[in-house]
């Protein structure tokens, strides 16, 4: 229901605000890397989100994605801008689910339950972008409630959703092939145009 979706958006903002000690760090007490689906998920702390995302989310999956040279050049430009800090903001690391697509959100009689996390310190938009990537029941209500409850979203956060979709699209390109690589390139092009 819409009220359950609204409550979930507010609760997700509270979860993110619980924070993490660094971008890329795993849950407290966790050692080693994690997984996103069947793919490895490097869990290595970085001082900034851009460095973390470039080094441990985009770059590791780019080689296995099968993207043509022109698309690869687009992603290389995005990596340069990420590492330069062009997409960093003042938000502290959030404790994110990390694989928050609709299949990992269960609407129950008592509210939404999230399952199968790839938890790590990340950027808040990442979970919102995953929900948006493959669709979610009452998505607009979830996003609006989240935005109203969060004090850390940048004003242009909706324009940055494609940036945060590059990683999951590259993971899918690596695992499944198909058109996911081209979708990752298009998302990178949108991100480059956003800032």
Backbone as a printed PyTorch tensor [residue, N CA C, xyz], in Angstrom:
tensor([[[  0.8400,  -1.1900,   0.0000],
         [  0.0000,   0.0000,   0.0000],
         [  0.8770,   1.2430,   0.0000]],

        [[  0.2940,   2.3490,  -0.3630],
         [  1.0410,   3.6120,  -0.3370],
         [  1.5390,   3.9530,   1.0700]],

        [[  0.7300,   3.7680,   2.1340],
         [  1.2620,   4.0480,   3.4790],
         [  2.4600,   3.1600,   3.8390]],

        [[  2.4280,   1.8900,   3.4500],
         [  3.5610,   1.0070,   3.7280],
         [  4.7970,   1.4880,   2.9740]],

        [[  4.6000,   1.9270,   1.7330],
         [  5.7110,   2.4380,   0.9350],
         [  6.2780,   3.7110,   1.5510]],

        [[  5.4070,   4.5780,   2.0370],
         [  5.8630,   5.8140,   2.6820],
         [  6.6650,   5.4960,   3.9440]],

        [[  6.1570,   4.5860,   4.7490],
         [  6.8880,   4.1790,   5.9590],
         [  8.2450,   3.5810,   5.6100]],

        [[  8.2950,   2.8070,   4.5280],
         [  9.5490,   2.2170,   4.1020],
         [ 10.5450,   3.2920,   3.6850]],

        [[ 10.1000,   4.3030,   2.9570],
         [ 10.9940,   5.3890,   2.5580],
         [ 11.6010,   6.0980,   3.7550]],

        [[ 10.7850,   6.3500,   4.7650],
         [ 11.2630,   7.0030,   5.9920],
         [ 12.2290,   6.0790,   6.7440]],

        [[ 11.8880,   4.7910,   6.8440],
         [ 12.7550,   3.8360,   7.5530],
         [ 14.0820,   3.6500,   6.8230]],

        [[ 14.0640,   3.6790,   5.4910],
         [ 15.2990,   3.5420,   4.7300],
         [ 16.2230,   4.7350,   4.9830]],

        [[ 15.6530,   5.9240,   5.0740],
         [ 16.4600,   7.1120,   5.3970],
         [ 17.0910,   6.9600,   6.7820]],

        [[ 16.3380,   6.4300,   7.7380],
         [ 16.8760,   6.2220,   9.0920],
         [ 17.9910,   5.1750,   9.0760]],

        [[ 17.8090,   4.1020,   8.3050],
         [ 18.8570,   3.0860,   8.1800],
         [ 20.1320,   3.7130,   7.6280]],

        [[ 20.0060,   4.4790,   6.5700],
         [ 21.1750,   5.1310,   5.9830],
         [ 21.8520,   6.0600,   6.9730]],

        [[ 21.0550,   6.7720,   7.7420],
         [ 21.6150,   7.7180,   8.7050],
         [ 22.3240,   7.0280,   9.8700]],

        [[ 22.1370,   5.7100,  10.0200],
         [ 22.8990,   4.9810,  11.0420],
         [ 24.3900,   5.0550,  10.7270]],

        [[ 24.7250,   5.2490,   9.4630],
         [ 26.0840,   5.5490,   9.0560],
         [ 27.0300,   4.3710,   9.0180]],

        [[ 28.2000,   4.6670,   8.4840],
         [ 29.3030,   3.7080,   8.3940],
         [ 30.5840,   4.4870,   8.6300]],

        [[ 31.6250,   3.7840,   9.0060],
         [ 32.8760,   4.4710,   9.3310],
         [ 33.6140,   4.9850,   8.1000]],

        [[ 33.3260,   4.4250,   6.9260],
         [ 33.9890,   4.8650,   5.6950],
         [ 33.1950,   4.3620,   4.5020]],

        [[ 33.4270,   4.9680,   3.3560],
         [ 32.8620,   4.4490,   2.1190],
         [ 33.5680,   3.1320,   1.7980]],

        [[ 32.7910,   2.1040,   1.5050],
         [ 33.3620,   0.8210,   1.1180],
         [ 33.5740,  -0.1710,   2.2310]],

        [[ 33.4080,   0.2460,   3.4640],
         [ 33.6410,  -0.6540,   4.5940],
         [ 32.4450,  -1.5970,   4.7520]],

        [[ 32.7350,  -2.8440,   5.1160],
         [ 31.6660,  -3.8050,   5.3680],
         [ 30.9960,  -3.5470,   6.7030]],

        [[ 30.0000,  -4.3490,   7.0210],
         [ 29.3340,  -4.2020,   8.3180],
         [ 30.3080,  -4.4010,   9.4730]],

        [[ 30.0150,  -3.8200,  10.6080],
         [ 30.8580,  -3.9810,  11.7970],
         [ 31.0850,  -5.4570,  12.0740]],

        [[ 32.3450,  -5.8220,  12.2840],
         [ 32.6930,  -7.1960,  12.5820],
         [ 32.9130,  -8.0720,  11.3610]],

        [[ 32.5920,  -7.5730,  10.1850],
         [ 32.7630,  -8.3470,   8.9550],
         [ 34.1810,  -8.2090,   8.4530]],

        [[ 34.7870,  -9.3080,   8.0440],
         [ 36.1120,  -9.2670,   7.4310],
         [ 36.0200,  -9.8680,   6.0400]],

        [[ 36.8450,  -9.4000,   5.1530],
         [ 36.8490,  -9.9020,   3.7900],
         [ 35.8450,  -9.1890,   2.9170]],

        [[ 35.6890,  -9.7190,   1.7190],
         [ 34.7760,  -9.1220,   0.7560],
         [ 33.3780,  -9.6840,   0.9300]],

        [[ 32.4560,  -9.1630,   0.1470],
         [ 31.0800,  -9.6280,   0.1680],
         [ 30.6660, -10.1010,  -1.2130]],

        [[ 29.3580, -10.1730,  -1.4240],
         [ 28.8030, -10.6050,  -2.6970],
         [ 27.6080,  -9.7380,  -3.0330]],

        [[ 27.4150,  -9.5280,  -4.3240],
         [ 26.1830,  -8.9380,  -4.8350],
         [ 25.6560,  -9.9590,  -5.8350]],

        [[ 24.6010, -10.6730,  -5.4470],
         [ 24.1760, -11.8270,  -6.2280],
         [ 25.2950, -12.8590,  -6.2130]],

        [[ 25.7020, -13.2920,  -7.4000],
         [ 26.8000, -14.2570,  -7.5190],
         [ 28.1410, -13.5840,  -7.7590]],

        [[ 28.1690, -12.2750,  -7.8100],
         [ 29.4050, -11.5470,  -8.1240],
         [ 30.1110, -11.1140,  -6.8460]],

        [[ 31.4450, -11.0920,  -6.8770],
         [ 32.1840, -10.6010,  -5.7100],
         [ 31.9310,  -9.1120,  -5.5090]],

        [[ 31.9790,  -8.6860,  -4.2650],
         [ 31.7620,  -7.2860,  -3.9200],
         [ 32.9220,  -6.8270,  -3.0450]],

        [[ 33.9070,  -6.1280,  -3.6350],
         [ 35.0410,  -5.6660,  -2.8340],
         [ 34.5860,  -4.7450,  -1.7030]],

        [[ 35.0680,  -5.0090,  -0.5170],
         [ 34.7660,  -4.1770,   0.6490],
         [ 36.0840,  -3.6010,   1.1580]],

        [[ 36.4300,  -2.4240,   0.6270],
         [ 37.6850,  -1.7700,   0.9760],
         [ 37.3850,  -0.2980,   1.2460]],

        [[ 37.7840,   0.2060,   2.3950],
         [ 37.4640,   1.5990,   2.7330],
         [ 38.2420,   2.5970,   1.8810]],

        [[ 37.5720,   3.6890,   1.5660],
         [ 38.1710,   4.8260,   0.8680],
         [ 37.7050,   6.0990,   1.5550]],

        [[ 38.4930,   7.1460,   1.4030],
         [ 38.1930,   8.4220,   2.0640],
         [ 37.0150,   9.1400,   1.4320]],

        [[ 36.8100,   8.9450,   0.1230],
         [ 35.7130,   9.6390,  -0.5570],
         [ 34.8630,   8.6380,  -1.3300]],

        [[ 33.6170,   9.0290,  -1.5830],
         [ 32.7290,   8.1550,  -2.3210],
         [ 33.2090,   7.9610,  -3.7600]],

        [[ 33.6650,   9.0140,  -4.4070],
         [ 34.1060,   8.9020,  -5.7900],
         [ 35.2290,   7.9040,  -5.9680]],

        [[ 36.2260,   7.9520,  -5.0740],
         [ 37.3180,   6.9760,  -5.1440],
         [ 36.8020,   5.5640,  -4.9120]],

        [[ 35.9620,   5.3990,  -3.9190],
         [ 35.3880,   4.0880,  -3.6250],
         [ 34.6100,   3.5460,  -4.8190]],

        [[ 33.7310,   4.3570,  -5.3800],
         [ 32.8720,   3.8950,  -6.4670],
         [ 33.6970,   3.5630,  -7.7100]],

        [[ 34.6680,   4.4020,  -8.0220],
         [ 35.5070,   4.1500,  -9.1950],
         [ 36.3470,   2.8970,  -9.0070]],

        [[ 37.0410,   2.8050,  -7.8880],
         [ 38.0080,   1.7220,  -7.6800],
         [ 37.3870,   0.3750,  -7.3470]],

        [[ 36.2530,   0.3830,  -6.6250],
         [ 35.7380,  -0.8680,  -6.0870],
         [ 34.3390,  -1.2460,  -6.5710]],

        [[ 33.7340,  -0.4020,  -7.3990],
         [ 32.4280,  -0.7450,  -7.9470],
         [ 32.4430,  -0.7320,  -9.4790]],

        [[ 32.9750,   0.3020, -10.0980],
         [ 32.9470,   0.3730, -11.5600],
         [ 34.1180,  -0.3920, -12.1780]],

        [[ 35.3350,  -0.0520, -11.7900],
         [ 36.5250,  -0.6310, -12.4270],
         [ 36.5790,  -2.1670, -12.3660]],

        [[ 36.2610,  -2.8060, -11.2260],
         [ 36.3770,  -4.2660, -11.1800],
         [ 35.4540,  -5.0090, -12.1570]],

        [[ 34.3420,  -4.3970, -12.5410],
         [ 33.3800,  -5.0730, -13.4010],
         [ 33.5040,  -4.6560, -14.8620]],

        [[ 34.2490,  -3.6090, -15.1210],
         [ 34.3620,  -3.0830, -16.4800],
         [ 35.0550,  -4.0740, -17.4070]],

        [[ 36.1220,  -4.6980, -16.9480],
         [ 36.8920,  -5.6070, -17.8020],
         [ 36.0610,  -6.7980, -18.2730]],

        [[ 35.1640,  -7.2890, -17.4440],
         [ 34.3800,  -8.4750, -17.7820],
         [ 33.0240,  -8.1470, -18.4050]],

        [[ 32.7830,  -6.8730, -18.6900],
         [ 31.4500,  -6.4630, -19.1410],
         [ 31.2230,  -6.6280, -20.6350]],

        [[ 32.2790,  -6.8110, -21.4120],
         [ 32.1290,  -6.9620, -22.8570],
         [ 31.7570,  -5.6910, -23.5890]],

        [[ 32.0180,  -4.5450, -22.9950],
         [ 31.6620,  -3.2650, -23.6120],
         [ 32.6620,  -2.9270, -24.7190]],

        [[ 32.1330,  -2.4440, -25.8390],
         [ 32.9470,  -2.0590, -27.0000],
         [ 33.8570,  -0.8810, -26.6450]],

        [[ 34.9340,  -0.6490, -27.4480],
         [ 35.9010,   0.4230, -27.1400],
         [ 35.2910,   1.8170, -26.9660]],

        [[ 34.3110,   2.2000, -27.7890],
         [ 33.7170,   3.5420, -27.6460],
         [ 33.0130,   3.6800, -26.2980]],

        [[ 32.2810,   2.6600, -25.9130],
         [ 31.6290,   2.6850, -24.6050],
         [ 32.6410,   2.6540, -23.4800]],

        [[ 33.6950,   1.9330, -23.6890],
         [ 34.7730,   1.8630, -22.6900],
         [ 35.3750,   3.2520, -22.4670]],

        [[ 35.5440,   4.0130, -23.5430],
         [ 36.0830,   5.3820, -23.4040],
         [ 35.1400,   6.2570, -22.5870]],

        [[ 33.8440,   6.0870, -22.7770],
         [ 32.8610,   6.8360, -21.9730],
         [ 33.0200,   6.4890, -20.4980]],

        [[ 33.1260,   5.2190, -20.2000],
         [ 33.2820,   4.7990, -18.8080],
         [ 34.6200,   5.2280, -18.2370]],

        [[ 35.6660,   5.2650, -19.0610],
         [ 36.9620,   5.7640, -18.5910],
         [ 36.8730,   7.2470, -18.2230]],

        [[ 36.1210,   8.0270, -19.0110],
         [ 35.9180,   9.4560, -18.6650],
         [ 35.1790,   9.5820, -17.3390]],

        [[ 34.1720,   8.7350, -17.1570],
         [ 33.4300,   8.7500, -15.8950],
         [ 34.3430,   8.3900, -14.7320]],

        [[ 35.1870,   7.3900, -14.9000],
         [ 36.1240,   6.9990, -13.8410],
         [ 37.0460,   8.1550, -13.4750]],

        [[ 37.5480,   8.8770, -14.4640],
         [ 38.4120,  10.0350, -14.1910],
         [ 37.6780,  11.0740, -13.3560]],

        [[ 36.4380,  11.3540, -13.7060],
         [ 35.6570,  12.3690, -12.9730],
         [ 35.3120,  11.8950, -11.5680]],

        [[ 35.0280,  10.6080, -11.4220],
         [ 34.7660,  10.0650, -10.0830],
         [ 36.0010,  10.2080,  -9.2040]],

        [[ 37.1510,   9.8160,  -9.7340],
         [ 38.3870,   9.8670,  -8.9480],
         [ 38.8150,  11.3040,  -8.6600]],

        [[ 38.4120,  12.2420,  -9.5030],
         [ 38.7160,  13.6600,  -9.2760],
         [ 37.7850,  14.2800,  -8.2320]],

        [[ 36.7440,  13.5580,  -7.8340],
         [ 35.8300,  14.0720,  -6.8130],
         [ 34.6630,  14.8680,  -7.3540]],

        [[ 34.4320,  14.8390,  -8.6620],
         [ 33.3740,  15.6520,  -9.2610],
         [ 31.9800,  15.2960,  -8.7710]],

        [[ 31.7940,  14.0940,  -8.2600],
         [ 30.4680,  13.6600,  -7.8060],
         [ 30.3830,  13.5250,  -6.2880]],

        [[ 31.4290,  13.9170,  -5.5990],
         [ 31.4010,  13.8610,  -4.1390],
         [ 30.5680,  15.0080,  -3.5820]],

        [[ 30.0010,  14.7980,  -2.4060],
         [ 29.2570,  15.8470,  -1.7210],
         [ 29.5880,  15.7740,  -0.2350]],

        [[ 28.8640,  16.5110,   0.5610],
         [ 29.1640,  16.5900,   1.9910],
         [ 28.5530,  15.4660,   2.8210]],

        [[ 27.7700,  14.5910,   2.1980],
         [ 27.0870,  13.5400,   2.9530],
         [ 28.0930,  12.5330,   3.5060]],

        [[ 27.9490,  12.1820,   4.7730],
         [ 28.8290,  11.1570,   5.3460],
         [ 28.4520,   9.7760,   4.8050]],

        [[ 29.3220,   8.7810,   4.9480],
         [ 28.9880,   7.4300,   4.4850],
         [ 27.7090,   6.9260,   5.1520]],

        [[ 26.8670,   6.3250,   4.3380],
         [ 25.6170,   5.7360,   4.8190],
         [ 25.7830,   4.2290,   4.9340]],

        [[ 25.0350,   3.6250,   5.8270],
         [ 24.9630,   2.1600,   5.8760],
         [ 23.8910,   1.7660,   4.8740]],

        [[ 24.2960,   1.2710,   3.7000],
         [ 23.3170,   0.9570,   2.6670],
         [ 23.0990,  -0.5560,   2.5450]],

        [[ 21.9610,  -0.9130,   2.0040],
         [ 21.6330,  -2.3110,   1.7370],
         [ 22.5840,  -2.8580,   0.6820]],

        [[ 22.7800,  -2.1080,  -0.4060],
         [ 23.7510,  -2.4590,  -1.4170],
         [ 23.2320,  -3.2700,  -2.5900]],

        [[ 22.0670,  -3.8930,  -2.4530],
         [ 21.4600,  -4.6620,  -3.5460],
         [ 19.9450,  -4.5280,  -3.4390]],

        [[ 19.4960,  -3.2990,  -3.2910],
         [ 18.0970,  -3.0290,  -2.9470],
         [ 17.2300,  -2.9140,  -4.2000]],

        [[ 17.0790,  -4.0170,  -4.9010],
         [ 16.1260,  -4.0460,  -5.9990],
         [ 14.8010,  -4.5890,  -5.4640]],

        [[ 13.7570,  -4.5070,  -6.2770],
         [ 12.4190,  -4.8440,  -5.7780],
         [ 12.3170,  -6.2870,  -5.2780]],

        [[ 13.1010,  -7.2050,  -5.8500],
         [ 13.0620,  -8.5890,  -5.3950],
         [ 13.6090,  -8.7810,  -3.9930]],

        [[ 14.3260,  -7.7880,  -3.4880],
         [ 14.8490,  -7.8510,  -2.1260],
         [ 14.0380,  -7.0050,  -1.1530]],

        [[ 12.8800,  -6.5440,  -1.5990],
         [ 11.9470,  -5.8350,  -0.7080],
         [ 10.6450,  -6.6380,  -0.6780]],

        [[ 10.2550,  -7.0460,   0.4980],
         [  9.0410,  -7.8340,   0.6570],
         [  7.9930,  -7.0010,   1.3870]],

        [[  6.8830,  -6.7500,   0.7180],
         [  5.7710,  -6.0350,   1.3410],
         [  4.9560,  -7.0590,   2.1250]],

        [[  4.8800,  -6.8650,   3.4380],
         [  4.1450,  -7.7730,   4.3050],
         [  2.9930,  -7.0200,   4.9680]],

        [[  2.2030,  -7.7310,   5.7260],
         [  1.0740,  -7.1080,   6.4250],
         [  1.5420,  -6.0820,   7.4500]],

        [[  2.7920,  -6.1820,   7.9020],
         [  3.2940,  -5.2490,   8.9170],
         [  4.2890,  -4.2390,   8.3500]],

        [[  4.4740,  -4.2220,   7.0370],
         [  5.3830,  -3.2560,   6.4240],
         [  6.3680,  -3.9370,   5.4900]],

        [[  7.3640,  -3.1940,   5.0880],
         [  8.3550,  -3.7060,   4.1380],
         [  9.5260,  -4.3120,   4.9050]],

        [[  9.9670,  -5.4760,   4.4440],
         [ 11.1320,  -6.1520,   4.9890],
         [ 12.1500,  -6.2590,   3.8630]],

        [[ 13.4090,  -5.9300,   4.1590],
         [ 14.4530,  -6.0840,   3.1420],
         [ 15.2530,  -7.3430,   3.4370]],

        [[ 15.6470,  -8.0340,   2.3640],
         [ 16.3870,  -9.2820,   2.4980],
         [ 17.6350,  -9.2340,   1.6290]],

        [[ 18.5010, -10.2170,   1.7770],
         [ 19.6590, -10.4590,   0.9210],
         [ 20.5340,  -9.2200,   0.7380]],

        [[ 21.0090,  -8.6360,   1.8140],
         [ 21.7940,  -7.4110,   1.6810],
         [ 23.2150,  -7.6710,   1.1910]],

        [[ 23.7740,  -6.6380,   0.6040],
         [ 25.2000,  -6.5610,   0.2780],
         [ 25.7160,  -5.3180,   1.0050]],

        [[ 25.4690,  -5.2840,   2.3090],
         [ 25.6450,  -4.0830,   3.1290],
         [ 27.0870,  -3.5870,   3.1290]],

        [[ 27.2060,  -2.2600,   3.0360],
         [ 28.5090,  -1.6020,   3.1150],
         [ 28.2900,  -0.1070,   3.2910]],

        [[ 29.3670,   0.5920,   3.5690],
         [ 29.3020,   2.0390,   3.6440],
         [ 29.2750,   2.6070,   2.2330]],

        [[ 28.2360,   3.3400,   1.9130],
         [ 28.0910,   3.8590,   0.5580],
         [ 27.3500,   5.1720,   0.5310]],

        [[ 26.8610,   5.5070,  -0.6340],
         [ 26.0980,   6.7390,  -0.8170],
         [ 24.6110,   6.4120,  -0.8070]],

        [[ 23.8350,   7.2630,  -0.2070],
         [ 22.4030,   7.0450,  -0.0690],
         [ 21.7030,   6.8310,  -1.4060]],

        [[ 22.1430,   7.5450,  -2.4290],
         [ 21.4750,   7.4530,  -3.7250],
         [ 21.5980,   6.0440,  -4.3050]],

        [[ 22.6160,   5.2900,  -3.9160],
         [ 22.8220,   3.9560,  -4.4810],
         [ 21.6110,   3.0580,  -4.2650]],

        [[ 21.0810,   3.0060,  -3.0590],
         [ 19.9010,   2.1740,  -2.8110],
         [ 18.6900,   2.7050,  -3.5760]],

        [[ 18.5360,   4.0170,  -3.6340],
         [ 17.4110,   4.5950,  -4.3680],
         [ 17.5270,   4.2840,  -5.8580]],

        [[ 18.7430,   4.3030,  -6.3680],
         [ 18.9740,   4.0080,  -7.7820],
         [ 18.6600,   2.5540,  -8.1020]],

        [[ 19.0060,   1.6410,  -7.1980],
         [ 18.6910,   0.2310,  -7.4210],
         [ 17.1850,   0.0040,  -7.4280]],

        [[ 16.4720,   0.6340,  -6.5030],
         [ 15.0170,   0.5130,  -6.5120],
         [ 14.4420,   1.0100,  -7.8230]],

        [[ 15.0280,   2.0680,  -8.3650],
         [ 14.5420,   2.6690,  -9.6070],
         [ 14.9280,   1.8550, -10.8340]],

        [[ 16.0390,   1.1540, -10.7800],
         [ 16.5710,   0.4550, -11.9510],
         [ 15.6230,  -0.6240, -12.4640]],

        [[ 15.1270,  -1.4450, -11.5840],
         [ 14.2640,  -2.5510, -11.9990],
         [ 12.8130,  -2.3520, -11.5600]],

        [[ 12.4920,  -1.1630, -11.0740],
         [ 11.1300,  -0.8500, -10.6740],
         [ 10.8090,  -1.3940,  -9.2960]],

        [[  9.8490,  -0.7830,  -8.6590],
         [  9.4080,  -1.2090,  -7.3390],
         [  7.9630,  -0.7690,  -7.1580]],

        [[  7.2300,  -1.5460,  -6.4240],
         [  5.8630,  -1.1780,  -6.1080],
         [  5.8600,   0.1510,  -5.3510]],

        [[  5.0270,   1.0720,  -5.7820],
         [  4.8980,   2.3870,  -5.1280],
         [  6.2290,   3.1390,  -5.0900]],

        [[  7.0220,   3.0280,  -6.1620],
         [  8.3520,   3.6360,  -6.1890],
         [  8.3100,   5.1450,  -5.9180]],

        [[  7.4070,   5.8520,  -6.5760],
         [  7.3530,   7.3050,  -6.3810],
         [  7.0940,   7.6640,  -4.9250]],

        [[  6.2200,   6.9170,  -4.2700],
         [  5.9020,   7.1740,  -2.8560],
         [  7.1400,   6.9200,  -1.9890]],

        [[  7.8490,   5.8270,  -2.2690],
         [  9.0640,   5.5060,  -1.5020],
         [ 10.0900,   6.6260,  -1.6520]],

        [[ 10.3560,   7.0280,  -2.8950],
         [ 11.3800,   8.0430,  -3.1480],
         [ 11.0010,   9.3930,  -2.5420]],

        [[  9.7360,   9.7780,  -2.6820],
         [  9.3030,  11.0610,  -2.1220],
         [  9.3880,  11.0630,  -0.6000]],

        [[  8.9840,   9.9580,   0.0290],
         [  9.0510,   9.8730,   1.4900],
         [ 10.4940,   9.8880,   1.9520]],

        [[ 11.3410,   9.1820,   1.2310],
         [ 12.7640,   9.1800,   1.5700],
         [ 13.3350,  10.5910,   1.4770]],

        [[ 13.0730,  11.2590,   0.3620],
         [ 13.6160,  12.6080,   0.1470],
         [ 13.1410,  13.5770,   1.2260]],

        [[ 11.9010,  13.4340,   1.6610],
         [ 11.3820,  14.3050,   2.7200],
         [ 12.0400,  14.0110,   4.0600]],

        [[ 12.4330,  12.7610,   4.2830],
         [ 12.9970,  12.3720,   5.5780],
         [ 14.5090,  12.5580,   5.6530]],

        [[ 15.1750,  12.6170,   4.5110],
         [ 16.6380,  12.6810,   4.4960],
         [ 17.1240,  14.1250,   4.4810]],

        [[ 18.1720,  14.3770,   5.2330],
         [ 18.7840,  15.7120,   5.1970],
         [ 20.0650,  15.7100,   4.3920]],

        [[ 20.4180,  14.5590,   3.7900],
         [ 21.7060,  14.4300,   3.1240],
         [ 21.6410,  14.3150,   1.6120]],

        [[ 20.4660,  14.2820,   1.0190],
         [ 20.4050,  14.1690,  -0.4400],
         [ 20.7640,  15.5040,  -1.0860]],

        [[ 21.6450,  15.4930,  -2.0810],
         [ 21.9180,  16.7430,  -2.8020],
         [ 20.6880,  17.1610,  -3.6050]],

        [[ 20.5830,  18.4320,  -3.9050],
         [ 19.4180,  18.9330,  -4.6310],
         [ 19.2160,  18.2290,  -5.9710]],

        [[ 20.2950,  17.8450,  -6.6300],
         [ 20.1970,  17.2170,  -7.9550],
         [ 20.2390,  15.6890,  -7.8810]],

        [[ 19.8150,  15.1100,  -6.7700],
         [ 19.9710,  13.6770,  -6.5730],
         [ 19.2750,  12.8540,  -7.6410]],

        [[ 18.1310,  13.3040,  -8.1180],
         [ 17.4130,  12.5340,  -9.1470],
         [ 18.2140,  12.4800, -10.4500]],

        [[ 18.9660,  13.5340, -10.7510],
         [ 19.8200,  13.5440, -11.9450],
         [ 21.0040,  12.5930, -11.7960]],

        [[ 21.3520,  12.2520, -10.5560],
         [ 22.5050,  11.3900, -10.2930],
         [ 22.1440,   9.9050, -10.1890]],

        [[ 20.8640,   9.5800, -10.2870],
         [ 20.4440,   8.1760, -10.2140],
         [ 21.1590,   7.3230, -11.2730]],

        [[ 21.2600,   7.7700, -12.5460],
         [ 21.9760,   6.9280, -13.5220],
         [ 23.4210,   6.6350, -13.1270]],

        [[ 24.1040,   7.5830, -12.5030],
         [ 25.4720,   7.3560, -12.0450],
         [ 25.5270,   6.1480, -11.1170]],

        [[ 24.5960,   6.0660, -10.2150],
         [ 24.5730,   4.9820,  -9.2340],
         [ 24.0510,   3.6740,  -9.8280]],

        [[ 23.5270,   3.7270, -11.0450],
         [ 23.0770,   2.5190, -11.7240],
         [ 24.1810,   1.8910, -12.5760]],

        [[ 25.2870,   2.6130, -12.7860],
         [ 26.3690,   2.0740, -13.6150],
         [ 26.8910,   0.7680, -13.0230]],

        [[ 27.1540,   0.7340, -11.7280],
         [ 27.6900,  -0.4820, -11.1110],
         [ 26.7690,  -1.6870, -11.2770]],

        [[ 25.4920,  -1.6210, -10.8740],
         [ 24.6710,  -2.8190, -11.0380],
         [ 24.5030,  -3.2310, -12.4990]],

        [[ 24.4940,  -2.2710, -13.4050],
         [ 24.3980,  -2.6260, -14.8220],
         [ 25.6650,  -3.3390, -15.2970]],

        [[ 26.8260,  -2.9030, -14.8110],
         [ 28.0690,  -3.6010, -15.1600],
         [ 28.1030,  -5.0020, -14.5560]],

        [[ 27.5970,  -5.1410, -13.3390],
         [ 27.5170,  -6.4730, -12.7310],
         [ 26.6510,  -7.3800, -13.6070]],

        [[ 25.5010,  -6.8720, -14.0330],
         [ 24.6140,  -7.6700, -14.8820],
         [ 25.2630,  -7.9700, -16.2310]],

        [[ 25.9890,  -7.0070, -16.7900],
         [ 26.6940,  -7.2510, -18.0520],
         [ 27.7330,  -8.3500, -17.8760]],

        [[ 28.4300,  -8.3380, -16.7550],
         [ 29.4530,  -9.3550, -16.4820],
         [ 28.8410, -10.7330, -16.2930]],

        [[ 27.6890, -10.7910, -15.6160],
         [ 27.0670, -12.0760, -15.3120],
         [ 26.1920, -12.6090, -16.4460]],

        [[ 25.4710, -11.6980, -17.1330],
         [ 24.4350, -12.1320, -18.0650],
         [ 24.6410, -11.6590, -19.5030]],

        [[ 25.5380, -10.6790, -19.7120],
         [ 25.7290, -10.1520, -21.0630],
         [ 24.5220,  -9.3640, -21.5140]],

        [[ 24.0900,  -9.6380, -22.7290],
         [ 22.9040,  -8.9590, -23.2520],
         [ 23.1280,  -7.4720, -23.4070]],

        [[ 22.0880,  -6.7040, -23.2400],
         [ 22.1560,  -5.2620, -23.4240],
         [ 22.5670,  -4.4870, -22.1910]],

        [[ 22.9410,  -5.1820, -21.1130],
         [ 23.2850,  -4.4800, -19.8770],
         [ 24.5200,  -3.5870, -20.0400]],

        [[ 25.4860,  -4.0170, -20.8470],
         [ 26.6800,  -3.1970, -21.0740],
         [ 26.3340,  -1.8700, -21.7220]],

        [[ 25.4750,  -1.9050, -22.7450],
         [ 25.0660,  -0.6600, -23.4030],
         [ 24.2420,   0.2130, -22.4690]],

        [[ 23.4380,  -0.4020, -21.6260],
         [ 22.6890,   0.3850, -20.6400],
         [ 23.6470,   1.0660, -19.6650]],

        [[ 24.7300,   0.3770, -19.2900],
         [ 25.7310,   0.9830, -18.4030],
         [ 26.3900,   2.1780, -19.0840]],

        [[ 26.6790,   2.0600, -20.3670],
         [ 27.2760,   3.1790, -21.1110],
         [ 26.3000,   4.3480, -21.1660]],

        [[ 25.0320,   4.0820, -21.4470],
         [ 24.0380,   5.1710, -21.4800],
         [ 23.9030,   5.8440, -20.1100]],

        [[ 23.9320,   5.0520, -19.0500],
         [ 23.8610,   5.6200, -17.6960],
         [ 25.0990,   6.4880, -17.4280]],

        [[ 26.2620,   6.0450, -17.8820],
         [ 27.4850,   6.8350, -17.7170],
         [ 27.3870,   8.1420, -18.5020]],

        [[ 26.8410,   8.0940, -19.6960],
         [ 26.6630,   9.3220, -20.4860],
         [ 25.7390,  10.3010, -19.7710]],

        [[ 24.6600,   9.7940, -19.1850],
         [ 23.7580,  10.6600, -18.4240],
         [ 24.4710,  11.2660, -17.2100]],

        [[ 25.2850,  10.4680, -16.5450],
         [ 26.0190,  10.9600, -15.3800],
         [ 27.0090,  12.0410, -15.7790]],

        [[ 27.6880,  11.8480, -16.8930],
         [ 28.6410,  12.8510, -17.3620],
         [ 27.9450,  14.1620, -17.7070]],

        [[ 26.7140,  14.0710, -18.2150],
         [ 25.9690,  15.2750, -18.5710],
         [ 25.3570,  15.9580, -17.3560]],

        [[ 25.1760,  15.1980, -16.2550],
         [ 24.4810,  15.7430, -15.0700],
         [ 25.3360,  16.7450, -14.3250]],

        [[ 26.6440,  16.5530, -14.3290],
         [ 27.5360,  17.4640, -13.5800],
         [ 28.7570,  17.7560, -14.4130]]])
